[in-house]
Coordinates of C-alpha atoms in Angstrom, one line a residue:
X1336 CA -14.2 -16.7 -3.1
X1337 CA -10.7 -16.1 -4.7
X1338 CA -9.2 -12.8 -5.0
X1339 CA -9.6 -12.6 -8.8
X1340 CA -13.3 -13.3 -8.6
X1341 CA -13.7 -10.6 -6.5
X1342 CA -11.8 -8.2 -9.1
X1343 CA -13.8 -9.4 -12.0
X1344 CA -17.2 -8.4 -9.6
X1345 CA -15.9 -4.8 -8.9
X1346 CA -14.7 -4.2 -12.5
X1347 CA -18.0 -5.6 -13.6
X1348 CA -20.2 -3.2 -11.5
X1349 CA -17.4 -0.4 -11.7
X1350 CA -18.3 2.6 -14.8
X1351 CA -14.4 3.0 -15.1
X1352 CA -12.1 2.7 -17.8
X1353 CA -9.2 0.8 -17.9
X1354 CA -7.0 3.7 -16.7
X1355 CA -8.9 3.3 -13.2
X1356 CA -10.7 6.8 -14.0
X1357 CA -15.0 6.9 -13.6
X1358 CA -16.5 6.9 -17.2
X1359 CA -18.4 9.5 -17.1
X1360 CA -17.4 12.9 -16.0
X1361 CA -20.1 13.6 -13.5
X1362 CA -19.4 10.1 -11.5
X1363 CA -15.1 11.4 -11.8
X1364 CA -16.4 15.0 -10.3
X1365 CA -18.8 13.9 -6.9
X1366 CA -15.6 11.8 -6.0
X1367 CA -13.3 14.8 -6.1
X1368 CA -16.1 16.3 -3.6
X1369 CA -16.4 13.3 -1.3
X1370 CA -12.8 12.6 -1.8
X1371 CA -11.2 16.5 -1.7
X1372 CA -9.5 16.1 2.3
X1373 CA -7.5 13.4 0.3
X1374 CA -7.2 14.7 -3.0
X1375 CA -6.3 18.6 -1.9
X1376 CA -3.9 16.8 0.6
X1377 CA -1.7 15.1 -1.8
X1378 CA -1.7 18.1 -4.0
X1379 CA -0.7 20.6 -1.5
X1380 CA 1.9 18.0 -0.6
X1381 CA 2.7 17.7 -4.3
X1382 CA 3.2 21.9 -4.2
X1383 CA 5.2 22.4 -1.8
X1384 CA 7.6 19.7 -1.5
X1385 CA 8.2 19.1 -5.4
X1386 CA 8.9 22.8 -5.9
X1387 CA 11.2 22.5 -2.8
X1388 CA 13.2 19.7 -4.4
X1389 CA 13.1 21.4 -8.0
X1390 CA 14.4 24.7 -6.6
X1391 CA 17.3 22.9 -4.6
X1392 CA 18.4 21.8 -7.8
X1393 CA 19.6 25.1 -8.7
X1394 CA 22.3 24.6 -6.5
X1395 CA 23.9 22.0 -9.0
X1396 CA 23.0 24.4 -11.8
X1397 CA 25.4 26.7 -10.6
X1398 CA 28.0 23.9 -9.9
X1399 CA 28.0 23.0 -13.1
X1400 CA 27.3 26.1 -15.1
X1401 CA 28.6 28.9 -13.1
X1402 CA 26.8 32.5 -13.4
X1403 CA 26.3 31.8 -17.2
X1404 CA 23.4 33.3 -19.1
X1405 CA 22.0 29.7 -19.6
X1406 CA 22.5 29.1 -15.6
X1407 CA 20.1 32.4 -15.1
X1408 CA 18.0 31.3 -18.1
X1409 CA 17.0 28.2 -15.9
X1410 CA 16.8 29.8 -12.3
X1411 CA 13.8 31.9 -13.7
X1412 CA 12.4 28.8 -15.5
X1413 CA 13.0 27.0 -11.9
X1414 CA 11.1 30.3 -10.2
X1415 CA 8.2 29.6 -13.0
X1416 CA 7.6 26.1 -11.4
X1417 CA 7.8 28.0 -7.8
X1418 CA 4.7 29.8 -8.8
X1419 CA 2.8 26.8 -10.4
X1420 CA 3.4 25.0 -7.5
X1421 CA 2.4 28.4 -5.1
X1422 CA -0.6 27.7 -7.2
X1423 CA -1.6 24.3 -6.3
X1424 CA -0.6 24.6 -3.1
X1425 CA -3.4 27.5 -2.5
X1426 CA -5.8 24.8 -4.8
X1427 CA -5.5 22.6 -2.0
X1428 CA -5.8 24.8 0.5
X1429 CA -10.1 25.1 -0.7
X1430 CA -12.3 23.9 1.7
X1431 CA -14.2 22.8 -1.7
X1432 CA -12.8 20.9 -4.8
X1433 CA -12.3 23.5 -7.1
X1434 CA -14.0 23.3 -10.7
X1435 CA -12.6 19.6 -12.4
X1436 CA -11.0 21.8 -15.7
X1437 CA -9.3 24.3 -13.5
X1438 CA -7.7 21.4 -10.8
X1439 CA -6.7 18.9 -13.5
X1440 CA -5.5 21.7 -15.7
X1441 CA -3.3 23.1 -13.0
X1442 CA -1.6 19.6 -12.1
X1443 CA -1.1 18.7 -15.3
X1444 CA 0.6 22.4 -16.4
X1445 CA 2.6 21.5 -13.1
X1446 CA 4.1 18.5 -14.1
X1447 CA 4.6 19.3 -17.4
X1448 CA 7.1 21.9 -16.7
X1449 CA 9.5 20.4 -14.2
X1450 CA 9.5 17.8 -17.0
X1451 CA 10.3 20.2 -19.9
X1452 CA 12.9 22.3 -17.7
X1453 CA 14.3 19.5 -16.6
X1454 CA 14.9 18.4 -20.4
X1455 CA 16.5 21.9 -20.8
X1456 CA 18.8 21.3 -18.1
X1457 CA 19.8 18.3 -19.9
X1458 CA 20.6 19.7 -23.0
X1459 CA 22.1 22.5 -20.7
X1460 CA 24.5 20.3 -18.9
X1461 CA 25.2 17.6 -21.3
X1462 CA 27.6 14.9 -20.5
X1463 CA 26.6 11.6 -20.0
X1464 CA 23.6 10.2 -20.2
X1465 CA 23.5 7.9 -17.4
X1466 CA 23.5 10.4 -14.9
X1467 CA 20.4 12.2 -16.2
X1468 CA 18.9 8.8 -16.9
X1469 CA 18.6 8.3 -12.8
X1470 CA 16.9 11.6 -12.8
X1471 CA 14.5 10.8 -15.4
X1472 CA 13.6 7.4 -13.9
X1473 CA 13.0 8.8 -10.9
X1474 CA 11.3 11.7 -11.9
X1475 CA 9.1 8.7 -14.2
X1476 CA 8.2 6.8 -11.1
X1477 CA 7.5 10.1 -9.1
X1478 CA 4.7 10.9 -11.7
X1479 CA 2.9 7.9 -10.7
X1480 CA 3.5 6.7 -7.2
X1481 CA 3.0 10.4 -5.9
X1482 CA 1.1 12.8 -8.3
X1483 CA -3.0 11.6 -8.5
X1484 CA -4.6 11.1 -11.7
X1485 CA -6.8 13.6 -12.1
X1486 CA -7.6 13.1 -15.6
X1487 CA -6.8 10.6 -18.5
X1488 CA -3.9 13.4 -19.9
X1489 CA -2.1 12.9 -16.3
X1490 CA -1.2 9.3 -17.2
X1491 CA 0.2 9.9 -20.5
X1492 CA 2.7 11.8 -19.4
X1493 CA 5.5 9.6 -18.4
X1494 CA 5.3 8.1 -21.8
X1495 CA 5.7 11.2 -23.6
X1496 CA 8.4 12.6 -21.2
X1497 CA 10.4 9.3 -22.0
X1498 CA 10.3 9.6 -25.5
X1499 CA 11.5 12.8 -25.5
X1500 CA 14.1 12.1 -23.2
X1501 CA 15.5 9.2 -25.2
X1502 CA 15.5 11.4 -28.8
X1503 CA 17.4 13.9 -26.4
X1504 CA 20.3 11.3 -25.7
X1505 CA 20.6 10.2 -28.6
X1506 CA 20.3 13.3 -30.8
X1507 CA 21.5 15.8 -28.2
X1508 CA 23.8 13.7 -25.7
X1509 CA 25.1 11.4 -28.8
X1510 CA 24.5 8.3 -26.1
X1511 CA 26.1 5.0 -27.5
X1512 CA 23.1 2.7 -28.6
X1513 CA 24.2 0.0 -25.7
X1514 CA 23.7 2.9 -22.9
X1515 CA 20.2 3.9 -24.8
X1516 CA 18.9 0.9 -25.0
X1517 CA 20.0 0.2 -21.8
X1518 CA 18.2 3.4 -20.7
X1519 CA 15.3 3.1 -22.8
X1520 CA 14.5 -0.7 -21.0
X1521 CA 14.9 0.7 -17.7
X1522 CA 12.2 3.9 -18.8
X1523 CA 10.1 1.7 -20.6
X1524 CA 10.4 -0.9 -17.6
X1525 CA 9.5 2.2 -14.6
X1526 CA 5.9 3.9 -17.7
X1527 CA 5.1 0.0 -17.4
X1528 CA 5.1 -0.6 -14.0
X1529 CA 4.3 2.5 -12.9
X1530 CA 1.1 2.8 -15.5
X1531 CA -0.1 -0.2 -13.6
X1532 CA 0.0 0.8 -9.7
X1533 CA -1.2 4.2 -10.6
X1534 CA -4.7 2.7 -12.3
X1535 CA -4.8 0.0 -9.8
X1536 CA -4.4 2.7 -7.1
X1537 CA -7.1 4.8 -9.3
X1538 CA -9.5 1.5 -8.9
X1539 CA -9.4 0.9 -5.2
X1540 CA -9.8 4.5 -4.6
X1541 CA -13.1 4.8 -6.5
X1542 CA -14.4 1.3 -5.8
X1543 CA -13.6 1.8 -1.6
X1544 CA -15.8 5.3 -2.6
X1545 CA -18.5 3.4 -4.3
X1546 CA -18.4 1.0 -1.6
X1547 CA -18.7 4.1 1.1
X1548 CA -21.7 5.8 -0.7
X1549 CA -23.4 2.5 -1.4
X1550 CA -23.2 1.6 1.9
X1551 CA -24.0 5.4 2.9
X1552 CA -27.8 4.9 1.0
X1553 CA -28.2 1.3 2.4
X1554 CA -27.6 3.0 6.2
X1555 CA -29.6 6.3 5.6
X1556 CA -32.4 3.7 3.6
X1557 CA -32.2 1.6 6.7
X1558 CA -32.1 4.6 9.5
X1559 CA -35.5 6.2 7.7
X1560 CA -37.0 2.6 7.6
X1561 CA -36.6 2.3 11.5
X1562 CA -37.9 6.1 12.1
X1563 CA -41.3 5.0 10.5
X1564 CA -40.6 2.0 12.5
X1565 CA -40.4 3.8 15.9
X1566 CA -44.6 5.4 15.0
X1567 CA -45.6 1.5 16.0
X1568 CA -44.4 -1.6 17.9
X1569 CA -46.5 -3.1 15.0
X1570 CA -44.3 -1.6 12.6
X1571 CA -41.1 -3.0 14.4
X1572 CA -41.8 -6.1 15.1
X1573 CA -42.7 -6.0 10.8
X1574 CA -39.8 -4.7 10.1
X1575 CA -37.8 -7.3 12.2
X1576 CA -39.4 -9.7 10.6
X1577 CA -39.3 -9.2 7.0
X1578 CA -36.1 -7.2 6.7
X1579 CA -33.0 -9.4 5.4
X1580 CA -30.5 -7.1 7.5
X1581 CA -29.4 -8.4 10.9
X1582 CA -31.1 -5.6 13.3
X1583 CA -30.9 -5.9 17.2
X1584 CA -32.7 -4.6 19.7
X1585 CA -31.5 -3.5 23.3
X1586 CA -32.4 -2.3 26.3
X1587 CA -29.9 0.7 27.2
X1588 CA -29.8 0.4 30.7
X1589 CA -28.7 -2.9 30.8
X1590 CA -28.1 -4.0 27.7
X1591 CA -30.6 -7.4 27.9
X1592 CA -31.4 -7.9 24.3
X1593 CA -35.0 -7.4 23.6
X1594 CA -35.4 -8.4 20.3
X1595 CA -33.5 -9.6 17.3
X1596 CA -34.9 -10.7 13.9
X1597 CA -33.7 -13.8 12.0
X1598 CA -30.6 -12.2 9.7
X1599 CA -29.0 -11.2 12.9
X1600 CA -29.8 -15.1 14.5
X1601 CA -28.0 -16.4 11.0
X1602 CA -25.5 -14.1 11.2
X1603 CA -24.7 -13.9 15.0
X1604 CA -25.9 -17.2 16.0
X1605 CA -25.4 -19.8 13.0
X1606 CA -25.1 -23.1 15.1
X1607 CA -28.7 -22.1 16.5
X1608 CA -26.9 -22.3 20.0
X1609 CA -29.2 -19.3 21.5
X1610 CA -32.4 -21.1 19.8
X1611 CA -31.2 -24.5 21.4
X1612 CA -31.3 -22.8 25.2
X1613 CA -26.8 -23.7 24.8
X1614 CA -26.4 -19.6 25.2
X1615 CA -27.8 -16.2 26.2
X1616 CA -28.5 -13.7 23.5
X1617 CA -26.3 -11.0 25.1
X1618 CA -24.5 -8.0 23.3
X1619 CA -20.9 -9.7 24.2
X1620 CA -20.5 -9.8 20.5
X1621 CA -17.3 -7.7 20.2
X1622 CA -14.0 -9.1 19.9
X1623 CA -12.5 -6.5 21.3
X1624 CA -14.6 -5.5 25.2
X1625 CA -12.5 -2.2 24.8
X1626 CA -14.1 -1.5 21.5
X1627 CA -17.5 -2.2 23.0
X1628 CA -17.1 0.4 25.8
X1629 CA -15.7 2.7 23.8
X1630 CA -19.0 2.4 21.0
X1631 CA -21.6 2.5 24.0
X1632 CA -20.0 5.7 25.2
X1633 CA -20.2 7.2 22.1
X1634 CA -23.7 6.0 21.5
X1635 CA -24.8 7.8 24.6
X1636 CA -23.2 11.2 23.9
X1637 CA -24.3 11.4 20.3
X1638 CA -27.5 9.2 20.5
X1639 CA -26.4 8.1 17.0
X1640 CA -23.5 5.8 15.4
X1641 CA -21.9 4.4 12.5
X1642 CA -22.1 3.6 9.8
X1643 CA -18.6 2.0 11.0
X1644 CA -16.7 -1.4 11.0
X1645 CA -16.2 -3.7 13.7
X1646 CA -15.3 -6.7 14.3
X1647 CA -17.9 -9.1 16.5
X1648 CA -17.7 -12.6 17.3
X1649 CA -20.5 -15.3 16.7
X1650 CA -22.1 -17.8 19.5
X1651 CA -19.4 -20.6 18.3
X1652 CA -16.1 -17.8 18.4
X1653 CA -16.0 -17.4 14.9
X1654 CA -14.7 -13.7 13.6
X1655 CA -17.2 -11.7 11.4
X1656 CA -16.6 -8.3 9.9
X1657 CA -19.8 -5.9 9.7
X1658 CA -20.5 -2.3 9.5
X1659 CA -22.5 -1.3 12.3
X1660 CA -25.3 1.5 13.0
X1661 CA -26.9 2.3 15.9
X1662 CA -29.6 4.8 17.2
X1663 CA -31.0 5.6 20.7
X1664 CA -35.2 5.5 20.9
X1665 CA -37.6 4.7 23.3
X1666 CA -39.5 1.3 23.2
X1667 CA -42.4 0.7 25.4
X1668 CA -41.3 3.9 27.5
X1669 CA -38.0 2.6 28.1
X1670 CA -34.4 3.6 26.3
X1671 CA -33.3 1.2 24.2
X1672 CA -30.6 1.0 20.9
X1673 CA -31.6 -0.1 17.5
X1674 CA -28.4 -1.8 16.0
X1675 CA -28.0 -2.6 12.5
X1676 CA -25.4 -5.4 11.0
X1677 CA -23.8 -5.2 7.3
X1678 CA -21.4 -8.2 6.6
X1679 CA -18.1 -6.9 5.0
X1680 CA -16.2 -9.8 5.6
X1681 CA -15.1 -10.3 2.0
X1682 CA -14.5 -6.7 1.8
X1683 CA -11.6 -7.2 4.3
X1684 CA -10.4 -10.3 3.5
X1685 CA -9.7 -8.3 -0.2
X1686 CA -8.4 -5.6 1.4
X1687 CA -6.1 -7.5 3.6
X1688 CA -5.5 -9.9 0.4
X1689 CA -4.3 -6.7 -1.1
X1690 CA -2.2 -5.5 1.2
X1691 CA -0.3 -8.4 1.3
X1692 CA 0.2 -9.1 -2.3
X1693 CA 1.7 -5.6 -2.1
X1694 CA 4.1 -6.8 0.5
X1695 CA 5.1 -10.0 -1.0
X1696 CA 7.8 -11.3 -3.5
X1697 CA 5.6 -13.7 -6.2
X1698 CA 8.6 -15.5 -7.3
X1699 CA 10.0 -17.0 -4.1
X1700 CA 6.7 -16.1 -1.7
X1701 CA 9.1 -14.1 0.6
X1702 CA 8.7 -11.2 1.4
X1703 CA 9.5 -8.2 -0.7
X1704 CA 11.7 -4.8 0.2
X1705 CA 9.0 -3.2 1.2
X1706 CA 7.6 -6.1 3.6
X1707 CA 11.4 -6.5 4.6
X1708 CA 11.4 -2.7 5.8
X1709 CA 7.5 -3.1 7.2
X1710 CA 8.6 -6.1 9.6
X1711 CA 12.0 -4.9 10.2
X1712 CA 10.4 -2.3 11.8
X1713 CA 7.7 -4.3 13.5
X1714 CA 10.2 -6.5 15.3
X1715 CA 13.0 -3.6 16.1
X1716 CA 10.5 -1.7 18.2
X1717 CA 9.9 -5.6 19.7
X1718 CA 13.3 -6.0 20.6
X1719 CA 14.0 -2.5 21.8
X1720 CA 10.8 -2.9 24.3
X1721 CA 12.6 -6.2 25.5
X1722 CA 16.2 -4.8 25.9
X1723 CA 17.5 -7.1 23.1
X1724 CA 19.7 -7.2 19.7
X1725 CA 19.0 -8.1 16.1
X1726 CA 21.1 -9.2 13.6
X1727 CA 21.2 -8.3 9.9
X1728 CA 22.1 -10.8 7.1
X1729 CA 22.7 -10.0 3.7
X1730 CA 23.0 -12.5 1.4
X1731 CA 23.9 -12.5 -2.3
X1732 CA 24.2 -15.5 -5.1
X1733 CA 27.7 -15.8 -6.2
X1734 CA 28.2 -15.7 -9.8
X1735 CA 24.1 -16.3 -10.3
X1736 CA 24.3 -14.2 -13.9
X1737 CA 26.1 -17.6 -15.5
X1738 CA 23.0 -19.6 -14.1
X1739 CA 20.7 -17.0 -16.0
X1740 CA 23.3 -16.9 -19.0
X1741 CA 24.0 -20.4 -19.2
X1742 CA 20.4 -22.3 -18.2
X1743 CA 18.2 -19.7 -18.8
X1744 CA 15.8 -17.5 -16.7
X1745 CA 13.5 -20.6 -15.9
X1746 CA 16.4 -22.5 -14.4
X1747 CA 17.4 -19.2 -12.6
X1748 CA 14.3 -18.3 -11.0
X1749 CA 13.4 -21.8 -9.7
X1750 CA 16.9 -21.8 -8.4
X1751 CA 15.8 -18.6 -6.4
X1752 CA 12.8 -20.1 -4.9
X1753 CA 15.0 -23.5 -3.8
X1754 CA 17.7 -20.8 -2.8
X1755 CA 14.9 -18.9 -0.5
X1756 CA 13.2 -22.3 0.9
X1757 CA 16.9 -23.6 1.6
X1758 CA 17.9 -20.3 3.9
X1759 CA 14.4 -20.3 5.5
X1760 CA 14.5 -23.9 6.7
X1761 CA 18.0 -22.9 8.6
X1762 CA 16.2 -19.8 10.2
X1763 CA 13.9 -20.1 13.8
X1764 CA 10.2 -19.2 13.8
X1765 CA 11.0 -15.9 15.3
X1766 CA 13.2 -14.6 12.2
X1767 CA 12.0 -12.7 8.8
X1768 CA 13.3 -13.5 5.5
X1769 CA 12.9 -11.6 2.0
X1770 CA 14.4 -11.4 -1.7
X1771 CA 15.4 -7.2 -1.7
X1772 CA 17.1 -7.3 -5.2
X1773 CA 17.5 -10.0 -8.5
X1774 CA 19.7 -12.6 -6.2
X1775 CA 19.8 -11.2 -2.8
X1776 CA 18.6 -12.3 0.3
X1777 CA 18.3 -10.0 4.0
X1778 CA 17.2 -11.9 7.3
X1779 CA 16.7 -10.3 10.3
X1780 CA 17.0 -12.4 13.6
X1781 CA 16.2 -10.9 16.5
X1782 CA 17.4 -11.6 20.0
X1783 CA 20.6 -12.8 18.6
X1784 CA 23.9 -12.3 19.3
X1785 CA 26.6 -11.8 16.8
X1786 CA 28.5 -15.0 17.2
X1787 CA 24.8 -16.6 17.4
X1788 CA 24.3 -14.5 14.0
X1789 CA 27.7 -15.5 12.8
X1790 CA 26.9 -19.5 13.4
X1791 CA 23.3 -19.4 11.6
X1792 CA 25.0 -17.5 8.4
X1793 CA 27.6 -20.1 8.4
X1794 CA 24.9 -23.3 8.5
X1795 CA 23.2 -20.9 5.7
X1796 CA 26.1 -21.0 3.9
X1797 CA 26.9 -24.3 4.2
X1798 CA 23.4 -25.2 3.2
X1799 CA 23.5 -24.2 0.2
X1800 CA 27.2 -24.6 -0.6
X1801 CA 27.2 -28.8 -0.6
X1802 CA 23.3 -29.1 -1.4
X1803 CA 22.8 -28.8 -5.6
X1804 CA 19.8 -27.2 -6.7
X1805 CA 17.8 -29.5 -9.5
X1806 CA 16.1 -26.8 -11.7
X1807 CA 13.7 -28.0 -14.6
X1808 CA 16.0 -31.0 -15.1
X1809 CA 19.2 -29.1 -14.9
X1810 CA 21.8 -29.5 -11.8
X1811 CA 23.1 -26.0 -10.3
X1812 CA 25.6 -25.9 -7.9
X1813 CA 25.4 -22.2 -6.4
X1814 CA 27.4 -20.9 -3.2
X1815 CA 26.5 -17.8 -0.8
X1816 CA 28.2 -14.4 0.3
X1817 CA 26.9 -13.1 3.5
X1818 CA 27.4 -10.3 5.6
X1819 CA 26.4 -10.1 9.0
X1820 CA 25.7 -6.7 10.9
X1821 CA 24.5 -6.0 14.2
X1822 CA 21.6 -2.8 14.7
X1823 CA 23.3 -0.4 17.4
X1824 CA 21.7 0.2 20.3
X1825 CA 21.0 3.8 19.3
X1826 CA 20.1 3.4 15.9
X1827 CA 15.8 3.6 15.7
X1828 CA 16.0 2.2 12.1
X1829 CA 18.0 -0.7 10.3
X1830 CA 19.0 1.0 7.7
X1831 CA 23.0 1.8 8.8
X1832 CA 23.1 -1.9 9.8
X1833 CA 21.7 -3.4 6.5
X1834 CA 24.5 -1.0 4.7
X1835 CA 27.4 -2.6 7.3
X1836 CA 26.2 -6.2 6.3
X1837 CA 26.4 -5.1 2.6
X1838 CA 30.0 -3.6 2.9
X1839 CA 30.3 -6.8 4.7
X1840 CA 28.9 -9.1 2.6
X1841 CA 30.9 -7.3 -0.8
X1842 CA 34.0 -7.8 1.6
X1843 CA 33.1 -12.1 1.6
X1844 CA 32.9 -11.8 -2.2
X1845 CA 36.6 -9.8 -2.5
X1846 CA 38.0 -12.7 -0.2
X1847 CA 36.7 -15.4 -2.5
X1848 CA 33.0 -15.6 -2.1
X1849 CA 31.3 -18.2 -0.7
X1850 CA 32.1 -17.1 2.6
X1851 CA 30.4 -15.0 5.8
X1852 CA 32.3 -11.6 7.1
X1853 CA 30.6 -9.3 9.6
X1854 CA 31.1 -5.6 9.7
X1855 CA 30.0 -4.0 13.2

């Protein structure tokens, strides 16, 4: 089943609106109750470290405007937001989600006055506008990756805040149109973007909590079928029978299978291989023994488990992803476990379809920055548990904005995916690539040494120097600057090497372009 056939199921059996929110007000309120660990979480996080960062900036308040009137004006605007967010900090803090009015009216109050003071610190300071236009977009992007939604008015704010700010620079600031427009793209760009990961975000939130109290009922449904169940070995063996969920039943000493109904034989056994006399019905259905031990332990302790997911394995190896309950009861006089199988496999392969789309670039299929980062850390810890190095290249398009200018963005976008399948065919099995910006390129190569490191960038290079990219009928000849930078053997993060090989690589495109320089 593809991934958007699966979104157009949940949104079809979702009551949301299109702003990822429940529809009706009583659905939006019991998940602020099952959700409030996570919910009160993110606002006491919200609290305490957006007021810290607001407050801090009355440090460049006084930089700039000295012990003014206007400069104390602010600090006790700035000491306002400290007590809004003293407020949602102690909101938080509830062991219960506090009324939905009250919470959602505190968050949004919240918000809206670090926006509003920081639009009086913009008339206050005045200058130019692009250095309050970083602050804006970031401010923009803040209001969605990191504030929750909890109401429709939340989401609406970044728009409003960036139309105000734009009347600001150009009535207030007196911005030249090329800088406001400029600006305005880049707002408009982050409300765009930022609109649509905060109501995806929304979505998966409530349809993984749909998900949970579905499957809750199906579990407390199934648990109270097999306590009638457990009156009669009649009753069982019915309810083995007729039910469509897999259900298992062992012995608890040993763990011989007793009996298992025919869900779990389709499920478990599909080839028939147990029903063929090819294979023992056993409960070596885990795919991970360590897992198995781990459940049984827990089973006897609390004499209940689950609802919880596992992965088992069928009769013929296959994977299968289920959510597993289990109970302790006595049949004929002798302990025994009562197991119960849901299949989530499509559940997971969406969620892990998700997590990779979020990690992937969909022009060239690379990875993104974020995946970059993700794997960079991945294989660092790798290479530190082996004693080894890893290299850092950067690599950047020369002159690409003339391929965009003179061929269009079609031309220039296929001649980024040619550009990415060209350096990837040059790089080993062992090595990560990913687009991080419009024409740049970062690899990391681990186990290598820097003339090792040096040699690859230069067949990279080379690569794409004497081969011409044909673009929707066009002919692009494109050449490579790269910078190539070693991670230290004390640094725990790739961050200071990726900035040598981008000092390096800016040094390649001083000296000429089309050339490699390494920066240690």
């Amino acid at each position: 089943m593809s991934l958007d056939t699966l979104i157009a199921q949940d949104q079809a059996r979702s009551p949301m609106r299109s702003n990822g929110l429940f529809a009706r007000q009583e659905d939006e309120q019991a998940f602020r109750r099952g959700e409030w660990d996570y919910i009160g979480a993110r606002l006491r996080s919200l609290g305490l470290w957006g007021t810290a960062a607001f407050m801090l900036a009355s440090i460049t308040d006084f930089t700039v405007l000295g012990l003014s009137p206007v400069y104390f004006g602010l600090l006790a605007l700035r000491f306002v937001v400290l007590g809004l967010g003293a407020r949602l900090v102690l909101l938080g803090r509830k062991p219960e989600a506090p009324a939905p009015q009250r919470l959602s009216r505190a968050l949004l109050v919240f918000e809206v006055a670090i926006l509003v003071i920081f639009l009086l610190v913009v008339a206050a300071y005045g200058g130019a506008v692009d250095y309050h236009a970083i602050t804006a977009l970031l401010l923009t992007i803040a209001l969605y990756t990191y504030a929750p939604a909890l109401s429709s008015g939340s989401l609406w704010i970044g728009p409003a805040f960036t139309l105000v700010f734009l009347l600001e620079a150009v009535f207030v600031l007196h911005a030249p149109a090329k800088v406001s427009s400029i600006v305005a793209v880049l707002l408009v760009f982050a409300n765009f973007a930022g609109w649509q990961v905060a109501t995806q975000l929304n979505r998966i939130q409530r349809l993984n909590w749909l998900d949970r109290q579905r499957l809750r009922r199906e579990v407390v449904e199934r648990l109270a079928a097999e306590q009638r169940a457990l009156a009669g070995e009649e009753n069982l063996r019915r309810l083995f029978d007729t039910t469509p969920v897999p259900m298992v039943l062992v012995h608890q000493p040993d763990g011989q299978v007793l009996r298992y109904n025919q869900a779990a034989e389709s499920l478990l056994d599909p080839a028939g291989k147990v029903r063929a006399g090819l294979v023992p019905f056993s409960t070596d259905f885990y795919a991970d023994p360590a897992q198995s031990a781990q459940l049984r332990a827990t089973l006897l302790r609390d004499s209940r488990l689950g609802p919880l997911d596992v992965q088992l394995k069928t009769t013929d190896g296959r994977p299968v992803e289920v959510m597993l309950s289990s109970a302790l009861m006595q049949f004929h006089g002798e302990p025994a476990t009562i197991s119960s199988l849901v299949e989530i496999t499509a559940r997971k392969n969406y969620e892990r379809e998700l997590q990779r789309l979020a990690q992937t670039d969909p022009l060239t299929g690379l990875l993104n920055r974020r995946g970059f980062f993700g794997q960079a850390a991945v294989l660092l810890h790798a290479v530190r548990s082996r004693g080894e190095t890893m290299a850092v290249l950067l690599m950047d398009a020369d002159h690409f904005k003339r391929v965009n200018d003179t061929h269009g963005h079609a031309v220039g976008d296929e001649a980024l995916r040619q550009i990415g399948s060209i350096i990837q065919a040059q790089l080993r099995d062992a090595d990560a690539l990913a687009r991080v910006g419009g024409e740049e390129f970062a690899g990391l190569l681990p186990n290598t040494p820097l003339p090792q490191a040096i040699d690859i960038a230069e067949c990279i290079r080379e690569a794409i120097a004497r081969q011409g990219l044909h673009c929707v009928g066009v002919r692009v000849q494109v050449s490579l600057s790269v910078g190539v930078s070693l991670v230290g053997a004390s640094e725990q993060r790739i961050d200071e090497a990726l900035s040598r090989a981008d000092r390096a690589m800016y040094a390649a495109k001083l000296a000429g372009r089309n050339r490699v320089d390494q920066l240690v």
